[in-house]
Coordinates of C-alpha atoms in Angstrom, one line a residue:
Chain A
M629 CA -161.5 105.2 -32.2
N630 CA -161.9 101.6 -34.0
K631 CA -161.6 100.4 -30.6
I632 CA -164.6 101.8 -29.5
W633 CA -166.6 101.2 -32.7
I634 CA -165.5 97.0 -32.3
T635 CA -166.2 97.4 -28.0
A636 CA -170.0 98.8 -29.2
G637 CA -170.3 95.9 -32.0
G638 CA -169.3 93.5 -29.3
A639 CA -171.6 94.3 -27.0
L640 CA -174.6 94.4 -29.4
I641 CA -173.6 91.4 -30.6
A642 CA -173.8 89.4 -27.0
I643 CA -177.2 91.5 -26.1
G644 CA -178.1 90.3 -29.4
A645 CA -177.1 86.8 -29.1
A646 CA -178.6 86.7 -25.4
V647 CA -182.3 87.5 -27.0
F648 CA -181.5 85.0 -29.5
F649 CA -180.8 82.3 -27.7
L650 CA -183.8 83.2 -25.1
N651 CA -186.5 83.8 -27.9
Q652 CA -185.1 80.8 -29.5
D653 CA -187.8 77.9 -30.6
P654 CA -187.7 74.7 -30.8
A655 CA -185.8 72.8 -33.8
P656 CA -186.2 69.6 -35.3
D657 CA -183.3 67.3 -34.2
G658 CA -180.4 65.6 -36.8
P659 CA -177.8 67.2 -39.4
G660 CA -178.4 69.3 -41.8
T661 CA -180.6 71.6 -39.9
G662 CA -177.9 73.5 -38.7
G663 CA -178.8 76.1 -41.5
S664 CA -182.2 77.0 -39.7
T665 CA -181.3 76.8 -36.3
L666 CA -177.7 78.5 -36.4
P667 CA -177.5 81.6 -33.9
G668 CA -178.1 84.9 -35.4
T669 CA -175.8 87.6 -34.4
G670 CA -178.5 90.2 -34.0
E671 CA -177.2 93.6 -35.8
T672 CA -173.5 93.4 -36.5
A673 CA -172.3 96.9 -36.0
P674 CA -173.1 100.2 -35.7
G675 CA -173.4 103.1 -38.2
S676 CA -173.9 103.2 -42.0
G677 CA -172.8 100.4 -43.9
Q678 CA -171.8 102.9 -46.8
S679 CA -168.9 103.7 -44.2
P680 CA -165.5 102.3 -44.3
E681 CA -165.4 101.2 -40.8
G682 CA -169.3 100.2 -41.1
R683 CA -168.4 97.9 -44.5
R684 CA -165.2 96.3 -42.5
L685 CA -167.7 95.6 -39.7
R686 CA -170.4 94.0 -41.8
K687 CA -167.4 92.0 -43.6
E688 CA -166.3 90.8 -40.1
G689 CA -169.9 90.0 -38.9
Q690 CA -170.6 88.1 -42.1
E691 CA -167.4 86.0 -41.6
A692 CA -168.3 85.2 -38.6
K693 CA -171.7 83.9 -39.5
E694 CA -169.7 81.8 -42.1
A695 CA -167.4 80.4 -39.3
D696 CA -170.6 80.1 -36.6
S697 CA -172.6 78.2 -39.4
K698 CA -169.6 75.8 -40.0
A699 CA -168.8 74.8 -36.5
A700 CA -172.5 74.1 -36.1
T701 CA -172.7 72.2 -39.3
D702 CA -170.2 69.8 -38.1
L703 CA -171.0 69.4 -34.7
Q704 CA -174.5 68.3 -36.1
L705 CA -173.3 66.1 -38.4
L706 CA -170.8 64.6 -35.7
W707 CA -173.5 63.9 -33.6
A708 CA -175.8 62.5 -36.2
R709 CA -173.0 59.7 -36.4
G710 CA -174.3 58.4 -33.3
D711 CA -171.4 57.4 -31.8
E712 CA -171.4 58.2 -28.0
K713 CA -167.7 58.6 -27.8
E714 CA -167.6 60.7 -30.6
V715 CA -169.6 63.1 -29.7
L716 CA -168.6 63.1 -26.1
D717 CA -164.9 64.3 -27.2
A718 CA -167.1 66.9 -29.3
I719 CA -168.8 67.9 -26.3
D720 CA -165.2 68.2 -24.8
K721 CA -163.7 70.1 -27.0
V722 CA -166.7 72.8 -27.0
G723 CA -166.0 72.4 -22.6
D724 CA -163.3 73.9 -23.8
Y725 CA -163.9 76.9 -25.6
K726 CA -163.2 80.4 -23.8
K727 CA -164.7 82.9 -25.8
A728 CA -168.3 84.1 -25.7
E729 CA -168.2 84.0 -29.7
E730 CA -167.3 80.6 -29.9
W731 CA -170.0 79.1 -27.6
R732 CA -172.3 81.0 -29.6
A733 CA -171.3 79.5 -32.8
V734 CA -172.9 76.1 -31.5
G735 CA -174.8 77.7 -29.2
S736 CA -178.2 76.4 -30.8
V737 CA -176.9 73.2 -31.3
L738 CA -176.2 72.7 -27.6
I739 CA -179.5 73.8 -26.8
Q740 CA -181.2 71.4 -29.4
K741 CA -179.5 68.6 -28.0
A742 CA -180.2 69.1 -24.5
R743 CA -184.3 69.1 -25.6
S744 CA -183.6 65.9 -27.6
E745 CA -180.6 64.1 -26.5
G746 CA -181.4 60.3 -25.4
R747 CA -178.3 59.1 -24.0
D748 CA -177.9 59.1 -19.9
E749 CA -174.3 59.8 -19.8
V750 CA -174.2 62.0 -23.3
I751 CA -177.2 64.4 -21.9
R752 CA -175.9 65.1 -18.4
Y753 CA -172.1 65.3 -19.5
L754 CA -173.5 68.0 -22.3
L755 CA -175.7 69.8 -19.3
A756 CA -172.6 70.2 -17.4
T757 CA -170.4 71.5 -20.5
G758 CA -173.1 74.6 -20.7
D759 CA -172.6 75.1 -17.5
A760 CA -169.1 77.1 -19.0
A761 CA -171.1 78.6 -21.3
P762 CA -171.9 82.4 -21.3
M763 CA -175.2 82.8 -18.6
S764 CA -178.0 83.2 -22.1
I765 CA -176.7 79.5 -23.6
Q766 CA -176.6 78.1 -20.2
L767 CA -179.7 79.0 -19.3
A768 CA -181.7 78.2 -22.3
M769 CA -179.7 74.8 -22.6
Y770 CA -181.9 74.2 -19.1
A771 CA -185.1 75.4 -20.4
A772 CA -184.6 73.4 -23.5
A773 CA -183.5 70.0 -20.9
L774 CA -186.9 70.7 -19.6
D775 CA -188.6 69.1 -22.1
N776 CA -186.9 66.4 -22.4
K777 CA -188.2 63.1 -22.4
A778 CA -186.2 61.7 -19.6
E779 CA -187.4 62.2 -16.2
G780 CA -184.1 62.7 -14.3
V781 CA -183.2 65.1 -17.2
K782 CA -186.2 67.5 -16.3
S783 CA -185.4 66.8 -13.0
L784 CA -181.9 68.3 -13.2
A785 CA -182.9 71.1 -15.6
R786 CA -185.4 72.2 -13.0
L787 CA -183.1 72.0 -10.2
E788 CA -180.9 74.2 -11.9
L789 CA -182.8 76.9 -13.2
Q790 CA -184.1 77.4 -9.9
N791 CA -180.6 78.1 -8.9
L792 CA -179.8 79.9 -11.5
T793 CA -183.2 82.0 -11.2
G794 CA -185.2 81.1 -7.7
Q795 CA -187.8 80.3 -10.0
V796 CA -189.4 76.8 -10.4
F797 CA -190.4 76.0 -14.2
N798 CA -192.1 72.6 -15.3
S799 CA -191.4 73.3 -19.1
E800 CA -189.4 75.2 -21.7
E801 CA -192.2 77.4 -22.6
E802 CA -192.6 78.3 -18.8
A803 CA -188.9 78.9 -18.8
K804 CA -188.7 81.1 -21.8
E805 CA -191.5 83.2 -21.2
W806 CA -190.2 84.1 -18.0
L807 CA -186.6 84.4 -19.2
K808 CA -187.9 86.6 -21.8
A809 CA -189.3 89.0 -19.3
H810 CA -185.9 88.7 -17.3
P811 CA -183.1 88.7 -19.7
P812 CA -179.5 87.7 -18.1
E813 CA -177.1 90.3 -18.0
E814 CA -174.2 88.9 -19.9
E815 CA -171.1 88.4 -18.2
A816 CA -167.9 90.2 -19.1
E817 CA -165.5 87.5 -21.0
E818 CA -162.7 85.9 -18.9
E819 CA -159.2 87.0 -19.4
E820 CA -156.8 84.3 -20.5
Chain B
M723 CA -187.2 99.3 -16.0
K724 CA -186.8 95.9 -16.7
S725 CA -185.8 93.5 -14.7
T726 CA -183.0 91.3 -14.9
L727 CA -181.7 88.1 -13.7
L728 CA -179.2 88.1 -10.6
V729 CA -176.4 86.5 -12.0
G730 CA -173.1 87.9 -12.6
T731 CA -171.5 90.4 -11.0
L732 CA -174.4 92.9 -10.9
A733 CA -176.2 90.0 -9.1
A734 CA -173.4 89.5 -7.1
T735 CA -173.2 92.9 -6.0
L736 CA -177.2 92.8 -4.9
V737 CA -176.8 89.7 -3.3
S738 CA -174.0 90.5 -1.2
T739 CA -175.6 93.8 -0.3
L740 CA -179.1 92.1 0.5
S741 CA -178.4 89.0 2.4
A742 CA -175.0 89.8 3.6
E743 CA -172.8 87.2 4.2
V744 CA -173.1 84.2 2.7
F745 CA -172.7 83.4 -0.8
V746 CA -173.0 80.0 -3.1
L747 CA -171.5 79.0 -5.9
G748 CA -172.7 76.3 -7.6
A749 CA -170.6 73.6 -9.3
S750 CA -170.2 71.2 -11.9
W751 CA -167.8 68.7 -13.1
R752 CA -167.4 66.6 -16.0
E753 CA -165.6 63.4 -15.6
R754 CA -164.0 61.3 -18.4
S755 CA -162.7 57.7 -17.3
L756 CA -161.0 54.5 -18.1
V757 CA -159.6 51.7 -16.0
A758 CA -157.3 49.0 -17.0
P759 CA -158.7 45.9 -15.5
D760 CA -155.8 43.4 -16.8
G761 CA -153.2 45.4 -18.0
V762 CA -155.3 46.8 -21.0
I763 CA -157.1 50.0 -20.7
E764 CA -161.0 49.6 -21.9
R765 CA -163.3 51.8 -22.1
K766 CA -166.1 51.3 -19.2
M767 CA -169.5 51.4 -20.5
R768 CA -169.8 54.5 -18.0
N769 CA -166.9 56.5 -18.9
A770 CA -168.4 59.8 -18.3
A771 CA -170.2 61.0 -15.4
A772 CA -171.5 64.8 -14.4
P773 CA -171.2 65.5 -10.6
R774 CA -172.2 68.4 -9.2
G775 CA -172.6 70.5 -6.0
Y776 CA -173.0 73.3 -3.7
V777 CA -170.4 75.2 -2.3
I778 CA -171.7 77.4 0.2
M779 CA -169.4 79.9 2.4
E780 CA -170.0 82.3 5.2
P781 CA -167.0 84.6 6.5
A782 CA -165.7 84.1 9.9
A783 CA -163.3 86.4 12.0
A784 CA -160.6 86.6 9.1
P785 CA -159.0 85.1 6.8
T786 CA -161.2 82.1 8.4
L787 CA -164.4 80.8 6.5
N788 CA -167.1 78.8 7.6
G789 CA -168.0 76.2 4.8
A790 CA -170.1 73.3 3.6
F791 CA -170.3 71.4 0.5
I792 CA -173.8 69.5 -0.9
E793 CA -172.1 67.1 -3.4
Y794 CA -175.6 66.1 -5.7
N795 CA -176.0 63.6 -8.4
N796 CA -178.3 62.6 -10.6
D797 CA -178.0 59.7 -12.9
R798 CA -179.2 56.2 -14.0
V799 CA -176.1 54.2 -11.9
D800 CA -176.9 56.3 -8.6
G801 CA -180.2 57.7 -9.0
K802 CA -180.4 60.8 -7.0
T803 CA -178.5 61.2 -4.4
Y804 CA -176.6 64.1 -2.1
T805 CA -173.8 64.0 0.7
I806 CA -173.4 67.2 3.1
T807 CA -170.1 67.8 3.8
L808 CA -170.0 70.3 7.0
N809 CA -167.0 72.2 8.2
F810 CA -165.9 72.0 4.8
T811 CA -162.6 73.4 4.0
G812 CA -161.8 72.1 0.1
F813 CA -161.9 75.6 -1.4
T814 CA -159.0 78.0 -1.0
S815 CA -157.9 81.0 -3.2
D816 CA -156.4 84.0 -3.5
M817 CA -157.1 87.4 -4.9
V818 CA -155.1 89.1 -7.2
E819 CA -156.5 92.6 -8.2
D820 CA -155.9 94.1 -12.0
E821 CA -153.4 96.8 -13.3
R822 CA -156.1 99.1 -13.1
G823 CA -157.5 97.8 -9.8
A824 CA -160.6 97.8 -11.2
T825 CA -161.4 94.2 -10.9
N826 CA -159.9 91.1 -8.8
R827 CA -159.1 87.5 -10.1
I828 CA -159.7 84.5 -8.1
F829 CA -156.7 81.8 -8.4
G830 CA -157.5 78.8 -6.2
Q831 CA -158.2 74.9 -5.5
I832 CA -161.5 72.9 -4.6
L833 CA -162.3 69.7 -3.9
T834 CA -163.3 67.7 -6.5
P835 CA -165.7 64.5 -6.6
V836 CA -164.0 61.9 -8.6
T837 CA -166.2 59.0 -9.7
T838 CA -164.1 56.3 -11.1
A839 CA -160.7 56.4 -10.2
D840 CA -160.4 56.1 -6.2
V841 CA -158.5 59.7 -5.1
P842 CA -159.8 60.7 -1.8
N843 CA -159.4 64.9 -1.2
A844 CA -158.7 65.1 -5.0
M845 CA -158.1 69.0 -5.5
M846 CA -158.9 70.9 -8.8
S847 CA -157.1 74.1 -9.7
F848 CA -159.6 77.0 -10.5
S849 CA -159.4 81.0 -12.5
G850 CA -162.3 83.1 -12.2
S851 CA -163.7 86.7 -11.3
T852 CA -164.7 87.7 -8.2
Y853 CA -167.5 90.2 -7.0
G854 CA -167.6 92.3 -3.4
T855 CA -164.0 92.3 -2.7
N856 CA -163.0 88.7 -2.6
K857 CA -166.0 86.4 -3.2
P858 CA -165.8 84.2 -6.2
N859 CA -168.3 84.8 -9.2
R860 CA -167.5 82.8 -12.1
I861 CA -164.8 80.4 -11.9
T862 CA -163.4 77.4 -14.3
F863 CA -161.5 74.8 -13.4
D864 CA -158.2 73.7 -14.7
K865 CA -158.3 70.4 -16.2
E866 CA -156.8 67.8 -14.1
V867 CA -156.3 63.8 -14.4
F868 CA -156.6 61.7 -11.3
Q869 CA -155.2 58.3 -11.1
S870 CA -155.5 55.4 -8.5
G871 CA -154.7 51.8 -8.4
D872 CA -151.9 49.9 -9.3
S873 CA -150.2 49.4 -12.7
S874 CA -146.6 48.6 -13.7
T875 CA -144.9 49.7 -16.7
A876 CA -142.6 47.9 -18.7
T877 CA -139.5 50.0 -19.6
P878 CA -138.9 51.0 -22.4
P879 CA -141.2 51.1 -23.6
N880 CA -143.6 52.6 -21.3
M881 CA -146.5 50.4 -21.2
V882 CA -149.2 49.4 -18.9
V883 CA -148.8 45.5 -18.2
G884 CA -151.0 44.5 -15.2
G885 CA -152.8 46.0 -12.5
D886 CA -156.2 47.6 -11.9
M887 CA -155.4 51.2 -12.7
K888 CA -158.2 53.9 -13.0
R889 CA -158.0 57.1 -14.6
S890 CA -160.2 59.9 -14.8
L891 CA -159.7 63.5 -16.2
L892 CA -162.0 66.1 -15.0
S893 CA -162.6 69.4 -15.8
G894 CA -165.8 72.2 -14.8
A895 CA -167.1 75.2 -14.0
A896 CA -169.0 77.0 -11.2
R897 CA -170.3 80.5 -10.5
N898 CA -172.1 82.1 -7.7
F899 CA -176.0 81.5 -7.0
V900 CA -178.7 83.7 -5.9
T901 CA -179.5 83.4 -2.3
T902 CA -181.5 84.9 0.2
S903 CA -180.1 82.9 3.3
T904 CA -178.0 84.6 6.0
T905 CA -176.2 82.0 7.4
L906 CA -174.5 79.1 6.4
A907 CA -177.2 76.5 8.1
D908 CA -180.0 78.6 6.8
A909 CA -178.2 77.9 3.1
V910 CA -178.1 74.2 3.9
L911 CA -181.3 74.0 4.7
V912 CA -182.5 76.3 1.7
L913 CA -180.3 74.1 -1.0
E914 CA -181.1 70.7 0.7
Q915 CA -184.6 71.1 0.6
R916 CA -184.7 72.0 -3.2
L917 CA -182.8 69.0 -3.8
I918 CA -185.5 66.7 -1.5
D919 CA -188.2 68.4 -3.4
E920 CA -186.7 66.9 -6.5
G921 CA -186.3 63.6 -4.9
Y922 CA -182.9 63.1 -3.8
E923 CA -182.0 61.0 -1.3
R924 CA -179.2 61.8 1.2
N925 CA -176.5 59.3 1.4
A926 CA -175.2 58.4 4.6
V927 CA -172.0 59.3 5.6
G928 CA -169.7 57.0 7.8
P929 CA -168.5 58.2 11.2
V930 CA -165.2 60.1 11.7
I931 CA -164.0 60.3 14.7
L932 CA -162.6 64.0 15.0
V933 CA -161.7 64.5 19.0
D934 CA -160.9 61.0 21.2
P935 CA -162.1 60.1 24.8
V936 CA -159.9 62.0 26.8
A937 CA -159.4 61.0 30.5
P938 CA -161.0 62.8 32.8
A939 CA -159.1 64.6 35.4
Q940 CA -158.7 62.6 38.6
R941 CA -161.3 61.4 40.4
I942 CA -161.9 62.0 43.8
G943 CA -163.4 59.1 46.2
F944 CA -166.4 56.9 44.5
D945 CA -166.7 58.8 41.9
T946 CA -169.5 58.0 39.3
S947 CA -169.7 62.1 37.4
K948 CA -167.4 61.1 35.2
S949 CA -167.7 59.9 31.6
L950 CA -165.9 59.6 28.3
S951 CA -167.2 60.7 24.9
V952 CA -165.9 61.2 21.4
T953 CA -166.6 64.4 18.9
L954 CA -167.7 63.0 15.4
D955 CA -167.5 65.0 12.2
P956 CA -170.6 66.9 12.1
S957 CA -171.1 65.2 8.4
T958 CA -171.6 61.7 10.0
Y959 CA -175.2 60.9 8.9
S960 CA -176.9 57.7 8.4
E961 CA -180.8 57.5 8.3
N962 CA -181.0 54.8 10.6
G963 CA -179.0 56.1 13.2
T964 CA -175.4 55.6 14.7
T965 CA -173.9 53.0 17.3
Y966 CA -171.7 52.9 19.6
A967 CA -169.6 50.2 21.1
W968 CA -167.6 51.2 24.5
F969 CA -164.5 48.3 24.9
K970 CA -162.8 47.9 28.3
E971 CA -159.5 46.3 27.4
A972 CA -158.8 43.0 29.0
G973 CA -156.5 40.8 27.8
D974 CA -157.1 39.2 24.7
T975 CA -160.8 39.8 24.4
D976 CA -162.1 42.9 25.6
T977 CA -165.1 43.1 27.1
L978 CA -168.2 45.5 25.9
V979 CA -168.9 47.9 28.6
G980 CA -171.6 50.6 27.0
T981 CA -173.4 51.2 23.8
T982 CA -174.3 55.0 24.8
A983 CA -172.9 58.0 23.0
V984 CA -171.4 59.1 26.7
F985 CA -170.3 56.2 28.7
A986 CA -170.3 56.5 32.3
I987 CA -167.2 55.8 34.2
P988 CA -167.9 53.3 36.8
G989 CA -167.4 54.5 40.6
G990 CA -164.0 52.8 42.5
P991 CA -162.0 49.8 40.8
A992 CA -164.6 48.8 38.8
G993 CA -164.2 51.7 36.5
D994 CA -160.1 51.5 36.5
G995 CA -158.8 50.4 33.2
T996 CA -158.4 51.3 29.4
Y997 CA -161.5 52.0 27.3
Y998 CA -162.1 52.6 23.8
V999 CA -165.4 53.1 21.5
V1000 CA -166.4 51.9 18.2
V1001 CA -168.4 54.4 16.1
T1002 CA -170.8 52.5 13.5
N1003 CA -173.2 53.4 11.1
E1004 CA -174.2 51.9 7.6
A1005 CA -171.7 53.6 5.7
G1006 CA -168.5 52.8 7.5
S1007 CA -167.0 52.9 11.4
D1008 CA -164.3 54.8 13.0
T1009 CA -162.7 53.2 16.0
S1010 CA -161.2 55.9 19.0
T1011 CA -157.6 55.4 20.5
S1012 CA -157.2 54.3 24.1
V1013 CA -157.7 56.2 26.8
T1014 CA -156.8 54.8 30.4
I1015 CA -158.7 56.0 33.1
A1016 CA -156.2 55.8 36.3
A1017 CA -157.2 54.9 40.1
S1018 CA -159.5 57.1 42.3
T1019 CA -157.9 58.8 44.9
P1020 CA -159.4 57.5 48.2
V1021 CA -161.9 58.9 50.4
L1022 CA -161.4 57.7 53.9
L1023 CA -164.8 58.2 56.3
Q1024 CA -164.0 60.2 59.8
F1025 CA -166.1 61.4 62.3
T1026 CA -165.4 65.3 62.2
N1027 CA -167.5 67.9 60.7
A1028 CA -165.1 68.7 58.4
A1029 CA -166.6 69.1 54.9
P1030 CA -167.4 67.7 52.2
N1031 CA -166.4 64.1 52.6
N1032 CA -166.1 63.4 55.8
I1033 CA -169.2 62.5 58.2
Q1034 CA -170.4 64.0 61.2
P1035 CA -171.7 61.4 64.5
P1036 CA -175.5 60.6 64.6
S1037 CA -177.3 63.4 66.4
P1038 CA -178.7 63.2 69.7
V1039 CA -182.7 62.8 70.1
N1040 CA -185.3 63.0 72.4
V1041 CA -188.2 60.4 72.8
P1042 CA -191.2 60.6 74.4
F1043 CA -191.7 57.7 76.5
A1044 CA -194.6 55.8 74.8
G1045 CA -192.8 56.9 71.2
T1046 CA -189.9 56.5 69.2
A1047 CA -187.1 58.2 67.2
V1048 CA -184.6 57.1 64.8
L1049 CA -181.1 57.6 65.0
S1050 CA -179.3 57.6 61.5
A1051 CA -175.5 56.4 60.8
P1052 CA -173.9 58.9 58.6
T1053 CA -173.1 57.8 55.2
N1054 CA -170.8 59.4 52.7
A1055 CA -171.7 57.8 48.8
N1056 CA -168.7 59.6 47.7
A1057 CA -166.3 57.4 50.2
L1058 CA -163.4 55.4 49.1
P1059 CA -163.4 52.4 50.1
Q1060 CA -167.3 52.6 50.6
I1061 CA -168.9 51.5 54.0
T1062 CA -170.1 48.1 54.1
G1063 CA -171.5 47.7 57.4
Y1064 CA -173.1 48.9 60.1
Q1065 CA -173.3 47.9 63.9
W1066 CA -175.2 49.8 66.3
Q1067 CA -174.0 49.9 70.1
R1068 CA -175.9 50.6 73.1
S1069 CA -174.8 51.6 76.8
A1070 CA -176.7 52.7 79.9
L1071 CA -175.7 56.1 81.0
T1072 CA -173.8 55.0 84.0
P1073 CA -171.7 52.9 84.0
I1074 CA -170.9 53.0 80.2
S1075 CA -170.3 49.7 78.9
F1076 CA -171.6 49.5 75.1
V1077 CA -172.8 46.2 73.8
N1078 CA -173.9 45.5 70.4
V1079 CA -177.7 46.0 69.2
A1080 CA -179.5 42.5 68.4
D1081 CA -179.5 42.3 64.6
G1082 CA -183.1 41.5 65.1
L1083 CA -183.5 45.5 66.8
G1084 CA -181.5 46.5 63.4
G1085 CA -178.4 46.8 65.1
K1086 CA -176.9 46.3 61.8
N1087 CA -179.0 48.8 59.8
P1088 CA -177.9 52.0 58.7
T1089 CA -180.7 53.3 61.1
L1090 CA -181.8 52.4 64.3
T1091 CA -185.3 52.9 65.9
V1092 CA -184.6 53.9 69.7
S1093 CA -188.0 54.1 72.2
G1094 CA -188.9 56.0 75.2
E1095 CA -189.4 52.7 77.0
T1096 CA -187.1 50.1 77.6
S1097 CA -187.9 46.1 77.2
A1098 CA -186.6 43.5 75.9
N1099 CA -188.0 44.5 72.4
T1100 CA -187.0 47.7 72.0
N1101 CA -183.8 50.0 72.1
G1102 CA -184.7 52.1 75.0
P1103 CA -182.8 55.2 76.3
G1104 CA -179.1 55.6 76.6
L1105 CA -176.1 56.0 74.9
Y1106 CA -175.5 55.0 71.2
R1107 CA -172.6 54.9 69.3
V1108 CA -172.2 53.1 65.5
V1109 CA -169.2 51.4 64.2
I1110 CA -168.7 51.7 60.5
T1111 CA -167.1 48.8 58.1
N1112 CA -165.5 49.5 54.8
G1113 CA -163.1 47.3 52.7
G1114 CA -160.2 49.4 52.8
T1115 CA -157.9 51.1 55.3
P1116 CA -158.9 52.0 58.0
P1117 CA -161.2 48.5 57.5
T1118 CA -163.4 50.2 60.6
I1119 CA -164.3 53.7 62.1
T1120 CA -166.6 54.4 65.4
S1121 CA -168.4 57.3 66.0
S1122 CA -166.0 58.8 68.7
N1123 CA -169.0 60.6 70.2
A1124 CA -172.1 58.6 71.4
T1125 CA -175.3 59.4 70.8
V1126 CA -177.5 60.5 73.6
A1127 CA -180.8 58.9 73.3
T1128 CA -183.2 60.4 76.2
A1129 CA -186.7 59.9 77.5
L1130 CA -188.9 62.5 77.9
P1131 CA -191.5 62.3 80.6

């Protein structure tokens, strides 16, 4: 029975995350903004919060939210220090994530950086890293990169969005509108 | 019902159903690099790269896959470029069904573009999920280190003390892309067009000779129908074209004998010898193995009716008193040795005694004009035969049956 609730809760979290990333508005760059742009996790559990199961799931959800917040803030702070090697190392660590929750914890930072990062090697490395993320984050990163200042990055984002959706977009807004109407199916997590 | 993006397993199933047999993986790699130019590991300015590629596959007769790979790069160093590899075989995999038999996992290896370390045919292991029965859906490349160049280590401790070592650490992922193409060729065209539309330019690919020139079957007579050619890797590409230089081995300095893709072997002894070709474009060149063309089998001329190589004597003609007719000497372009000369001879009907027709009356031409009137300036009615000379053995043959040129009243 517990397993069913957890599975149902997980599915809702996944759907909530997909909707969240596709509806996310551009956020200002820089450290200390993680709190306002952290990924929401949507509903954390079905049922009444008064039941023991409901309380437990709510608590787990709260803990997960706090852990996500810390991961995103840490990444933001590290990025803000500006050292390219450190940033690339941090991106590498993100690229090693196996679980969708880990990706979702830092998803908003990745999306924001896809929009604002100006260093050529870093942005391309970041976008390639996003290819290993869940579909909703990958799409949101490329959509955000459409508004990157570098023409080469815009071009890359336009091409990859066309590869993934069959559509050609010229701005983040345009892509987000379409993606809202055509949300991706969340993929099953890979087994270890 | 709300439409959804065609991705993942659902999409894969739809694509698999609707567009038949072609499937595409969009892959990207993350590469971190180090170089050690003088024994000290230094970080190059370009220490990260992100090559990308389309892996296009079309099932053929089991278990074969026809494949193509389009690698594309978009960065400040190289600009927007792409390279097409046809007959791609750099994707191999095994399928493993889970215990419940519900889903399949895929494991295999994929060819990997490496930017810094100079490692040809680098392969990375991967694992992932499938759609349909055996098509890769979402795969992750295991981290892999590629290293090239020379380095020497002091032992102990193990420290790099010299050389020019390059080291690349790669990881990456791929997922299936939507395609409406139903053939591999069409998918290549469609995806290439996407790149062209985004301003990518195709890289030249140096020629690679897949099939070396092959000596033709024994040449019979003066045979000019035989040729030499090579088969290039279909990925060979240059906007400026590809050139061919055919050489005939001749001691220390080989002789350039042809500059076309197909080299026509000269007939007779001129064609005998050993040949090779150098194929070149802006991205490189390749040299074929040598092939030896053996001497041709002679075809001797005989005045018989036997086909196909022998020849018939000139046919009899009737010529009006005030008119002319033409006698033609038999020819055979395939004769070996080849015909080198003619000599027409004439005799009265009785007594028979042949003498050479004067040169001035066309006695040495392949054809001879005869007249119905006998005079000093004409070849009048009578018996004619032709002696054909060639350079070989037998050196000379004579039409055994004389041709009658009969004057009509």
